[in-house]
Coordinates of C-alpha atoms and ligand atoms in Angstrom, one line a residue:
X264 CA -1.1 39.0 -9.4
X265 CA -3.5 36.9 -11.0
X266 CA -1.1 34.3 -12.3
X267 CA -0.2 34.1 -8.4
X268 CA -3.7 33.4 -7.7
X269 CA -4.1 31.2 -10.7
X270 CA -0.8 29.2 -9.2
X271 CA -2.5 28.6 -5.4
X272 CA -6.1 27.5 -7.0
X273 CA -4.2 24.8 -8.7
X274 CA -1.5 24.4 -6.0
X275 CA -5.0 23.1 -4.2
X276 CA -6.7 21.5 -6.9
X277 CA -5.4 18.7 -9.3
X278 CA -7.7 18.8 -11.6
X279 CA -6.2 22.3 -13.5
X280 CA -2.9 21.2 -12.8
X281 CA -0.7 18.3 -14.6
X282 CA -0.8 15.6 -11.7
X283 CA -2.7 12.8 -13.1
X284 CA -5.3 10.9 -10.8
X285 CA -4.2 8.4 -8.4
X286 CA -6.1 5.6 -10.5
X287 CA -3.9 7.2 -13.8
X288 CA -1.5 6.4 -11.5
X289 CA -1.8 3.2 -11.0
X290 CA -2.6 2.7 -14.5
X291 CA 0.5 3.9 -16.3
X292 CA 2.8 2.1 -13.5
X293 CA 1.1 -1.0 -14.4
X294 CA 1.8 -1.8 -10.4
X295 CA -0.8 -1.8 -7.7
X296 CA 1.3 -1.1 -4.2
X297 CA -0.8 -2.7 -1.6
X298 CA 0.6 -2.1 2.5
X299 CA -0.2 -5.0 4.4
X300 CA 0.7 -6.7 8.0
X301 CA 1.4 -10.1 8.6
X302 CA -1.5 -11.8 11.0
X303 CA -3.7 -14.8 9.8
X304 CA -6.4 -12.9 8.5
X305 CA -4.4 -10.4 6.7
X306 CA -1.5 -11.6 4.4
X307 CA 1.5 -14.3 4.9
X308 CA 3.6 -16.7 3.1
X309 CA 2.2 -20.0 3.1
X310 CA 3.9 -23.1 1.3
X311 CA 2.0 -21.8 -2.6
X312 CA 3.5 -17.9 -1.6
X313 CA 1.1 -15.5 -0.1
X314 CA -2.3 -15.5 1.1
X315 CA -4.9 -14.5 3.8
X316 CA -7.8 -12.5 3.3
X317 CA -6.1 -9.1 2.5
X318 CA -3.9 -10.5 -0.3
X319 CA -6.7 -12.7 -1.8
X320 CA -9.1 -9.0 -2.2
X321 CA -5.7 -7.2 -3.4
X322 CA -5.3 -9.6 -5.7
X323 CA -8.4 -9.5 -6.9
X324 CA -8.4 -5.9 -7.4
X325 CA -5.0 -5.6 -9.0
X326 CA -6.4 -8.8 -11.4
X327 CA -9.4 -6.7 -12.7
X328 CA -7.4 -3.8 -13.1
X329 CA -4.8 -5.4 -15.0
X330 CA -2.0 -4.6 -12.8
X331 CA 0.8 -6.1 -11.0
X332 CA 0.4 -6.3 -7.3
X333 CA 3.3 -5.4 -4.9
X334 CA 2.3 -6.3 -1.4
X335 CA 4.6 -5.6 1.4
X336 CA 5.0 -5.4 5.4
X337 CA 6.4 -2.4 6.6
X338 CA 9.0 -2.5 9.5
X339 CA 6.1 -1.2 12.0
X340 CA 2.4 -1.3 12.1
X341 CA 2.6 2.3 13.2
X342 CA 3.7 3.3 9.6
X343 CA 1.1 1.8 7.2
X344 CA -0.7 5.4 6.8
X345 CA 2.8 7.4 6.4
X346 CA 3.1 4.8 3.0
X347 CA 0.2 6.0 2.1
X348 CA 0.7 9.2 3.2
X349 CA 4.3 9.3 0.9
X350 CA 2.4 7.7 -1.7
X351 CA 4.8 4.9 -1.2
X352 CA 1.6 2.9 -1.3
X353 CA -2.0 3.1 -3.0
X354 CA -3.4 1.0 -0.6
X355 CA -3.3 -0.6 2.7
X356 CA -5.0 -3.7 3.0
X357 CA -4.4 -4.3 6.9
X358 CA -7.5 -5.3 8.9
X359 CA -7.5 -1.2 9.5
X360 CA -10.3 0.1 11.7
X361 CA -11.7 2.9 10.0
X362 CA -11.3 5.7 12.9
X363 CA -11.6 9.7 13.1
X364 CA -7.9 10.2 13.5
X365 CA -7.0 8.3 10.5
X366 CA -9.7 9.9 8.5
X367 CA -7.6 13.1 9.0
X368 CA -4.9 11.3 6.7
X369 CA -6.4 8.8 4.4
X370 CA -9.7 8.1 2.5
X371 CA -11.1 4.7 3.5
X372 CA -12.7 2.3 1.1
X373 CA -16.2 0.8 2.0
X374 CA -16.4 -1.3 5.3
X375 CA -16.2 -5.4 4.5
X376 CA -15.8 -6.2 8.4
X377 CA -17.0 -5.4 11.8
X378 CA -15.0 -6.2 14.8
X379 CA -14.5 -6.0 18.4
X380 CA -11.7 -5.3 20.0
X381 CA -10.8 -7.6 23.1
X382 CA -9.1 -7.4 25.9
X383 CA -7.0 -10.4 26.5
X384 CA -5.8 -12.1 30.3
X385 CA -3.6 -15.4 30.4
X386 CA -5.4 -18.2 32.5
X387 CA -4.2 -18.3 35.5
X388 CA -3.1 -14.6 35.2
X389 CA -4.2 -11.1 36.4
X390 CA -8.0 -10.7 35.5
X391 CA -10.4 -8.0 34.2
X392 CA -13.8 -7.5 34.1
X393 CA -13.7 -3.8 33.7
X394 CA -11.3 -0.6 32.3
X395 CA -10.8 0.0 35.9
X396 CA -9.6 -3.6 36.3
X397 CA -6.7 -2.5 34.1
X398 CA -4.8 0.6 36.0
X399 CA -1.6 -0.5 37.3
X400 CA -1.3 -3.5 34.7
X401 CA 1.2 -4.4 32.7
X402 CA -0.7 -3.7 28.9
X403 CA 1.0 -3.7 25.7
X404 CA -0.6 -2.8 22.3
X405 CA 0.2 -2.7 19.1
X406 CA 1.9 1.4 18.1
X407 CA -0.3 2.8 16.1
X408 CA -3.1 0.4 16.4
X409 CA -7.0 1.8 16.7
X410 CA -6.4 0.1 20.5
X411 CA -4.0 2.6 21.4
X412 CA -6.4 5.0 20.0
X413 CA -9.1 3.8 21.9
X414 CA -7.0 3.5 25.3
X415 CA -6.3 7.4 24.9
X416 CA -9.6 8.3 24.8
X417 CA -10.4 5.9 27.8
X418 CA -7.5 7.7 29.9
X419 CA -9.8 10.9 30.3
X420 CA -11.9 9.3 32.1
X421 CA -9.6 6.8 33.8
X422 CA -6.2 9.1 34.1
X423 CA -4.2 6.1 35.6
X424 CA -4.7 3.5 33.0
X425 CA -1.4 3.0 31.6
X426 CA -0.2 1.4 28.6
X427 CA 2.5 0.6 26.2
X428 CA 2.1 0.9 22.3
X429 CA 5.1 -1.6 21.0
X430 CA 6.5 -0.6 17.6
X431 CA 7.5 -3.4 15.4
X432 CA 5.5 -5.8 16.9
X433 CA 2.4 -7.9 15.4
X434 CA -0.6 -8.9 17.3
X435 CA 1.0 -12.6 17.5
X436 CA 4.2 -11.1 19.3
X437 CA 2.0 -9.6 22.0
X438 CA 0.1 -12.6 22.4
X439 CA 2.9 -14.2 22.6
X440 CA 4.6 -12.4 25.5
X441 CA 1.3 -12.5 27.3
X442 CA 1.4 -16.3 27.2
X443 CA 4.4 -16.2 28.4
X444 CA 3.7 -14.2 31.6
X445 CA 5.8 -11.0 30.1
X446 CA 2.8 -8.9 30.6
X447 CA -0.8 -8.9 32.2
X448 CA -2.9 -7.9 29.4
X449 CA -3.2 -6.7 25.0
X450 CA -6.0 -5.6 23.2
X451 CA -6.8 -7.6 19.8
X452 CA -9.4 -7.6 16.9
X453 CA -12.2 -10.0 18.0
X454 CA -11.2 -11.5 14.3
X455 CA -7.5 -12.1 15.0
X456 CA -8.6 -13.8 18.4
X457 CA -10.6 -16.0 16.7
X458 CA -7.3 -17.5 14.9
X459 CA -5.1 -16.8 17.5
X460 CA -7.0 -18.7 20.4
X461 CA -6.3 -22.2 18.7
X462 CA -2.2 -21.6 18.6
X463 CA -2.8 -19.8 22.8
X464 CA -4.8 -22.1 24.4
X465 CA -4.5 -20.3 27.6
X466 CA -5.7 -16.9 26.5
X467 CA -9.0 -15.7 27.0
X468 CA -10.8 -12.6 26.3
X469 CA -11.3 -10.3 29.7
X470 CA -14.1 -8.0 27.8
X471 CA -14.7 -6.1 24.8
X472 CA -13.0 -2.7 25.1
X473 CA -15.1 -0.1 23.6
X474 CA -17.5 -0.1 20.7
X475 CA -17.2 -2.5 17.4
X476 CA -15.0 -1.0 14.8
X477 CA -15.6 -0.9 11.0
X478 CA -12.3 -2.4 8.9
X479 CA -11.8 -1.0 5.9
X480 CA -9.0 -0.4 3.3
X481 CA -6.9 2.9 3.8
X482 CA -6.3 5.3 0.8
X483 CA -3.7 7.4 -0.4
X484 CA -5.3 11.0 -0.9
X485 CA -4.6 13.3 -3.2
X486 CA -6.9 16.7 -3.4
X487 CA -9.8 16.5 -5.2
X488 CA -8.8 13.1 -6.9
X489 CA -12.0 10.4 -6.0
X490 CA -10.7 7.6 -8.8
X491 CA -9.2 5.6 -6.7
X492 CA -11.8 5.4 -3.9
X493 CA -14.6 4.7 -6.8
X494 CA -12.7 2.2 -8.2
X495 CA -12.4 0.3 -4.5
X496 CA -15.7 1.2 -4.3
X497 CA -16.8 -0.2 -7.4
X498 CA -15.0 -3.5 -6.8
X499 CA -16.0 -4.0 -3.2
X500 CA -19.4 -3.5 -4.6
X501 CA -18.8 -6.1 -7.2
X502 CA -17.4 -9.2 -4.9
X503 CA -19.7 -8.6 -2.4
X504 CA -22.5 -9.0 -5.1
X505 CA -20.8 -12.0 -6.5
X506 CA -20.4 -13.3 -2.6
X507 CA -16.5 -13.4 -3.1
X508 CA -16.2 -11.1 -0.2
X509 CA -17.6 -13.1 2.4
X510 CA -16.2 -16.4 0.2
X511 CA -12.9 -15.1 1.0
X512 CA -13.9 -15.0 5.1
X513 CA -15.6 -17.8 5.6
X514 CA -12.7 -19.7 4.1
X515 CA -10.0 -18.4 6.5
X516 CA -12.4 -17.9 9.8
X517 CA -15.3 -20.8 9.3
X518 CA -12.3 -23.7 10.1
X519 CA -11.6 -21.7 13.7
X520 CA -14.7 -20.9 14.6
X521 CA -15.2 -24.7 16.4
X522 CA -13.3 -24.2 19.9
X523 CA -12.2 -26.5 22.2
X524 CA -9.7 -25.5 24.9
X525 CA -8.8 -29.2 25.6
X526 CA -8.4 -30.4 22.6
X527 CA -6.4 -27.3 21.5
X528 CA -4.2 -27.6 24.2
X529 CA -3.7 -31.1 23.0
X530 CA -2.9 -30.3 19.6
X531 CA -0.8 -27.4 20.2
X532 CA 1.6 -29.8 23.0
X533 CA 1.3 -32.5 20.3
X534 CA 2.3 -29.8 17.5
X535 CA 5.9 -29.3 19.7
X536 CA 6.2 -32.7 21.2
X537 CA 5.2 -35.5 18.1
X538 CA 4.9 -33.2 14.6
X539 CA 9.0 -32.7 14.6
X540 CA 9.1 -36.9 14.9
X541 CA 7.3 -37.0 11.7
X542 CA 7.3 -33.6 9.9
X543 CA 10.1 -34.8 7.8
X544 CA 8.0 -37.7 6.4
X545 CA 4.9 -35.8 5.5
X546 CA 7.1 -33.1 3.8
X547 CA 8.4 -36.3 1.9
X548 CA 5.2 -37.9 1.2
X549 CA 3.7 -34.4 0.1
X550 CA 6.4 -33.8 -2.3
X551 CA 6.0 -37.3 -3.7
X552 CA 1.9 -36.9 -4.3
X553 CA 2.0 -33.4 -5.3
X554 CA 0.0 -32.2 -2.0
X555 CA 0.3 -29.7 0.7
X556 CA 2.5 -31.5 3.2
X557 CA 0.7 -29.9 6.0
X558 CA -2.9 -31.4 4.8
X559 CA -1.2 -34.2 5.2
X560 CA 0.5 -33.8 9.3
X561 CA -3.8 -32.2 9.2
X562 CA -5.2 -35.8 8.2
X563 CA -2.5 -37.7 10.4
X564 CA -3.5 -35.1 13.4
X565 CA -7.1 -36.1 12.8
X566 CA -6.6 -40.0 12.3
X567 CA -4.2 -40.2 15.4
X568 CA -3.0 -37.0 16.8
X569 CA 0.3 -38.3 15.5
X570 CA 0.3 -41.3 17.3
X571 CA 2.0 -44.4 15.3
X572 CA 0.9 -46.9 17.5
X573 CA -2.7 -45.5 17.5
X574 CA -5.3 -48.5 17.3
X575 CA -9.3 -48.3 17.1
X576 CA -11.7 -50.6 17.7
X577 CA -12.7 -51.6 14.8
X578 CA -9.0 -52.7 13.4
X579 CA -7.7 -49.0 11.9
X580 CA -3.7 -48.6 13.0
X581 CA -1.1 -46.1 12.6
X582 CA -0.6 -42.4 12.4
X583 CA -2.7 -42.4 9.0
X584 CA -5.1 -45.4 10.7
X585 CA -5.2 -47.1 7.4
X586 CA -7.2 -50.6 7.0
X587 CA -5.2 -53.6 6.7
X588 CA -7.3 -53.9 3.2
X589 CA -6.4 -50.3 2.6
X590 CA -2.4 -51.5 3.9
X591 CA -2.7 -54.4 1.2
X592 CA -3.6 -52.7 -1.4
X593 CA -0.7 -49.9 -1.0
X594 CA 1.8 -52.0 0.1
X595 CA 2.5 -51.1 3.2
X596 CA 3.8 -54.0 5.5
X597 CA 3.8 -52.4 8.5
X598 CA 1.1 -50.1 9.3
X599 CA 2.9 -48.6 12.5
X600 CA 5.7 -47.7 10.8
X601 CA 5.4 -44.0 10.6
X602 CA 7.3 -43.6 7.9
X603 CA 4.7 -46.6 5.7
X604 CA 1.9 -45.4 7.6
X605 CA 2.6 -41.6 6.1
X606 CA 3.4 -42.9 2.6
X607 CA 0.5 -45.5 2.3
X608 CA -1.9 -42.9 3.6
X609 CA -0.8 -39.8 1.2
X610 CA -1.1 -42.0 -2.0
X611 CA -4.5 -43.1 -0.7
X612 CA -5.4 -39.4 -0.6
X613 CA -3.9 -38.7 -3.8
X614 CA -6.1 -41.4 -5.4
X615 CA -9.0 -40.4 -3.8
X616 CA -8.4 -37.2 -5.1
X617 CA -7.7 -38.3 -9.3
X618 CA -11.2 -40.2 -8.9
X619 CA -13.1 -36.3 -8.0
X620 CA -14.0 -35.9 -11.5
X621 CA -11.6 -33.0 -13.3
X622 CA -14.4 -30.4 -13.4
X623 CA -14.1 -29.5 -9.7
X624 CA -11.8 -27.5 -8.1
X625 CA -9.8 -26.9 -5.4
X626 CA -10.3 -26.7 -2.6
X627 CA -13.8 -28.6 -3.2
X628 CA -11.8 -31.1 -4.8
X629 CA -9.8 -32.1 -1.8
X630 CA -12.7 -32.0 0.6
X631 CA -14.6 -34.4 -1.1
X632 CA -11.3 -36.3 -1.1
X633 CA -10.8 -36.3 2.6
X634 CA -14.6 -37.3 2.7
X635 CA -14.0 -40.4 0.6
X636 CA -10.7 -41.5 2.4
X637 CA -12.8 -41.4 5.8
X638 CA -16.2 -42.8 4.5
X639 CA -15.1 -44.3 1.7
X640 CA -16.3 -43.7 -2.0
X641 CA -19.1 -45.5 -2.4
X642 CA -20.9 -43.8 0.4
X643 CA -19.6 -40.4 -0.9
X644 CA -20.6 -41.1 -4.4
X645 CA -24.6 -41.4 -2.3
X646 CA -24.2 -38.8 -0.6
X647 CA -23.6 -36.0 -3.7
X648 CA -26.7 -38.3 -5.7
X649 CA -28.8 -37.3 -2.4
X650 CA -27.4 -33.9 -2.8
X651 CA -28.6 -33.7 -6.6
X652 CA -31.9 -35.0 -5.8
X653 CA -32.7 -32.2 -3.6
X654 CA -31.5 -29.9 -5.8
X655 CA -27.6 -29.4 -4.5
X656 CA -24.9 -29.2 -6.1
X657 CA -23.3 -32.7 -6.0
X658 CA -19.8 -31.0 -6.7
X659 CA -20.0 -28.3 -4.3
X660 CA -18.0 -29.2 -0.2
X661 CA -20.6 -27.7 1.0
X662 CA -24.2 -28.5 -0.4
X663 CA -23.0 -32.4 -0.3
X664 CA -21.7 -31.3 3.6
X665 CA -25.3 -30.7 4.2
X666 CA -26.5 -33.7 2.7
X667 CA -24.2 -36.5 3.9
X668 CA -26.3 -37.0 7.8
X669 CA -28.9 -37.7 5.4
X670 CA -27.3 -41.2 4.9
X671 CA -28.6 -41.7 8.9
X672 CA -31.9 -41.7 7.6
X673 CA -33.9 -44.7 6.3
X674 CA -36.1 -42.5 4.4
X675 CA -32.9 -41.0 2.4
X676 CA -30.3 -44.1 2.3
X677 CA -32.8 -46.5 1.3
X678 CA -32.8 -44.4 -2.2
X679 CA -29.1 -45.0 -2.8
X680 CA -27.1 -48.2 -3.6
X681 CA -24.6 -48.6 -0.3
X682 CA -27.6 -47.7 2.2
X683 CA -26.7 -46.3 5.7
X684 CA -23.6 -44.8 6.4
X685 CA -22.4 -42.5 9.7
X686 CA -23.2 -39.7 7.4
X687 CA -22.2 -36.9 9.6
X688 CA -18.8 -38.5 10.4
X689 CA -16.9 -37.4 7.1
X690 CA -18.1 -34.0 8.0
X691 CA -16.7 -33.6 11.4
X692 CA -13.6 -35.0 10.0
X693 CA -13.5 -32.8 7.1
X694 CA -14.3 -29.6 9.1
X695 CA -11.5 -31.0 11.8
X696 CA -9.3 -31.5 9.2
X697 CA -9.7 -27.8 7.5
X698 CA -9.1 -26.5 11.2
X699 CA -6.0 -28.0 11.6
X700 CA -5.1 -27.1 8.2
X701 CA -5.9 -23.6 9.0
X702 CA -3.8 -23.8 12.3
X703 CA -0.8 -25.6 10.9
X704 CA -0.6 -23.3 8.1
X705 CA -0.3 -20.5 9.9
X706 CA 2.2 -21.6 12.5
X707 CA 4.4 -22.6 9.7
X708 CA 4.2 -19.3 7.9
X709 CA 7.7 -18.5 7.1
X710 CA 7.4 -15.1 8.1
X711 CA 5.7 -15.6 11.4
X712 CA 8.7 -16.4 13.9
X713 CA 10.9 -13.3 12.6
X714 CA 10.4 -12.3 16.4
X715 CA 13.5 -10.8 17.3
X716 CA 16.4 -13.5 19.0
X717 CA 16.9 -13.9 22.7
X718 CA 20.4 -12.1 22.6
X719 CA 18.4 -9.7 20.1
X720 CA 18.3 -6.0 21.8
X721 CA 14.9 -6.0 23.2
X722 CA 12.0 -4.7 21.1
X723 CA 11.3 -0.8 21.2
X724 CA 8.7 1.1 22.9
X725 CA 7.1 4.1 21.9
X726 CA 5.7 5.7 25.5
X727 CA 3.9 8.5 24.6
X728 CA 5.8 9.6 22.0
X729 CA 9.2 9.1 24.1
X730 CA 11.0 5.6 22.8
X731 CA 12.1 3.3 25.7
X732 CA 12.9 -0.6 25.7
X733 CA 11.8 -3.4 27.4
X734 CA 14.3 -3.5 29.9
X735 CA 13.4 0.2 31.0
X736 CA 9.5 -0.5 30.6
X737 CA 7.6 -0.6 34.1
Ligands
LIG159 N1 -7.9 -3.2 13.7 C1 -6.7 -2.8 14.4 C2 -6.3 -1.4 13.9 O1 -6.9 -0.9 13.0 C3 -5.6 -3.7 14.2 C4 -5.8 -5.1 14.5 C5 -5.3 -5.5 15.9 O2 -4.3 -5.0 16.3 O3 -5.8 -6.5 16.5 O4 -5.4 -0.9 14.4

């Protein structure tokens, strides 16, 4: 009888039995197994392998632990938790909302986000100003997501509203289908909006649904076991002390911050209707100059929206608008060539970039690159001296950012040698430039368009627990 008893007291409790603690875990695999999703400000696979804001802080955790890092995607939003749940995974790293239903299943690490999440109408389309705005509409969310969550509670009060959580889909998918006119309305993070916006020009947000959420990493649980919740504890506490928390952030969502709907409609027509002219090229030029080739299409974008036979007033041509000194000098004979006109203007970049002396790094490096290719290097060189004298750092994007307008200003540019310069031009174009390189660089994801074929059977729907398809949905 008392063994028995002895048995259930540990059955509940790991520490008098032999299961080691989840961190031991992880420890003695030597593998941190990170759950993620694929959305811009979570994880996907750019042209250097993964990245977004959820693999760089898994990284950085598995790095300090001395671990390897498996990051995956499972089939379905809907099953990040059961991974955990399995113990398939430590840790989901998914732009998760921390909410009372999932805190039934999983621990959460410390918050590191606040978002709201948005209702989003099509231009043009059904509107919304209100929940009640939304009963008889054609609404899809994400299976599993905190919105569905959110949309049950709203139902007591509003038994019509209707909905339908879509397993296997990611918030681009929806936003997708509502572009297309395939439903009235989804519900996205504020945050993934933010991204998204700039690639669905005619989305908008109808109105915040419900309260800001808190994000947070998920957990896997195990009775009486808090290592691995101090441990995430401990290094959240640490980047965000160091500022590598909201460094990570600002580098994904400062670029997409800056909206414009014309000029994003613009890009994204141009993106379909000119990029596939010239992709080939830039790929070819990148590969020759050892850059990104899509900082490259970014800089051509900027210079002429992919124009060749741009021309400006004062003499610039072609899709990289290169000087006819500038042409010389690279030997390029025909600056509306595309094909020249791409070469000539990646080497350019590329030299720009071996003059940034070797201490700085990317991506500081290539900003003050793009900024010396626009303004030239004299007038760059100025600016980071003005930077120093105020007490900047002169090798830092954005202290010499702040500093370039200065070179407006008599009382600034008559302390350096080249004088006045449009100071605050480089830094629209640079802060164009990282936009674009944002956007590009997620639309060319490789694992964004695995949306399923047109003769694919149509996606599956989860109504309430009973699964349906498209064809059947209302
Ligand atoms: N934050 C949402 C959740 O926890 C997911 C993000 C989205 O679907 O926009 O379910």
């Amino acid at each position: 009888m008392r063994n028995l008893l002895l048995i259930l007291v540990c059955v509940g409790l790991s520490t008098c039995s032999a299961v080691p603690t989840l961190l031991t875990q992880v420890l003695t695999l030597g593998e941190l197994r990170v759950v993620t999703r694929n959305s811009p400000i979570s994880h996907y696979v750019g042209v250097d392998g993964p990245m977004g804001p959820e693999y760089e802080l898994a990284r950085g955790l598995a790095d300090a632990m001395g671990v390897r890092l498996t990051i995956y995607t499972p089939d379905s939003f809907d099953q990040t938790l059961d991974e955990l749940v399995s113990r398939r995974a430590h840790i989901a790293a998914a732009g998760l909302s921390v909410t009372s239903a999932r805190r039934r299943q999983v621990d959460f690490g410390p918050a590191y986000q606040t978002v709201r999440p948005q209702v989003i109408a099509r231009s043009g389309g059904r509107q919304a100003g209100s929940v009640e705005d939304l009963v008889d509409a054609r609404i899809e969310v994400i299976a599993g997501s905190s919105h569905a969550e959110v949309l049950l509670e709203l139902r007591q009060a509003h038994p019509q509203l209707a909905w339908q959580p879509v397993q296997g889909a990611e918030v681009d998918e929806l936003l997708y289908r509502l572009a297309a006119g395939d439903i009235d309305f989804t519900v996205v993070d504020s945050t993934e909006f933010i991204v998204a916006r700039h690639i669905y020009p005619d989305l908008r947000v109808a109105f915040d649904l419900g309260e800001a959420e808190q994000v947070a990493w998920a957990l896997s649980r195990q009775p009486g076991d808090h290592s691995l919740r101090e441990r995430v504890n401990g290094y959240f506490a640490q980047i965000e002390a160091e500022g590598v928390l909201a460094g990570i952030f600002r580098r994904y969502l400062e670029p997409v911050q800056e909206y414009d709907y014309v000029s994003t409609r613009a890009f994204v027509n141009h993106f379909d209707s000119r990029l596939p002219m010239y992709r080939s090229y830039f790929v070819e030029a990148a590969r020759e100059t050892g850059q990104d080739w899509r900082l490259l299409a970014a800089v051509g974008y900027q210079e002429s929206h992919w124009n060749p036979q741009a021309v400006s007033p004062t003499g610039v041509r072609g899709i990289m608008m290169l000087t006819q000194r500038t042409a010389t000098a690279l030997d390029v004979d025909d600056r509306v060539d595309p094909y020249q006109s791409i070469m000539g203007g990646a080497r350019y970049l590329s030299m720009m970039r071996e003059r940034i002396p070797e201490r700085i790094d990317e991506p500081d490096r290539t900003w003050l690159a793009l900024a010396a290719y626009n303004i030239g290097w004299g007038h760059l060189e100025d600016a980071r001296i003005l930077t120093e004298i105020n007490d900047g750092n002169p090798d830092s994007w954005e202290d010499v950012r702040a500093h370039l307008p200065l070179l407006t200003q008599r009382k600034w540019y008559s302390r350096v040698r080249r004088g006045f310069a449009r100071g605050w031009q480089p830094v629209h174009y640079v802060d164009n430039i990282q936009r674009y390189y944002s956007i590009l660089q997620w639309m060319t994801a490789s694992e964004r368009w695995e949306l399923p074929d047109e003769d694919d059977e149509a996606p599956q729907y989860e109504i309430y627990g009973s699964v349906g398809t498209a064809a059947g949905a209302p």
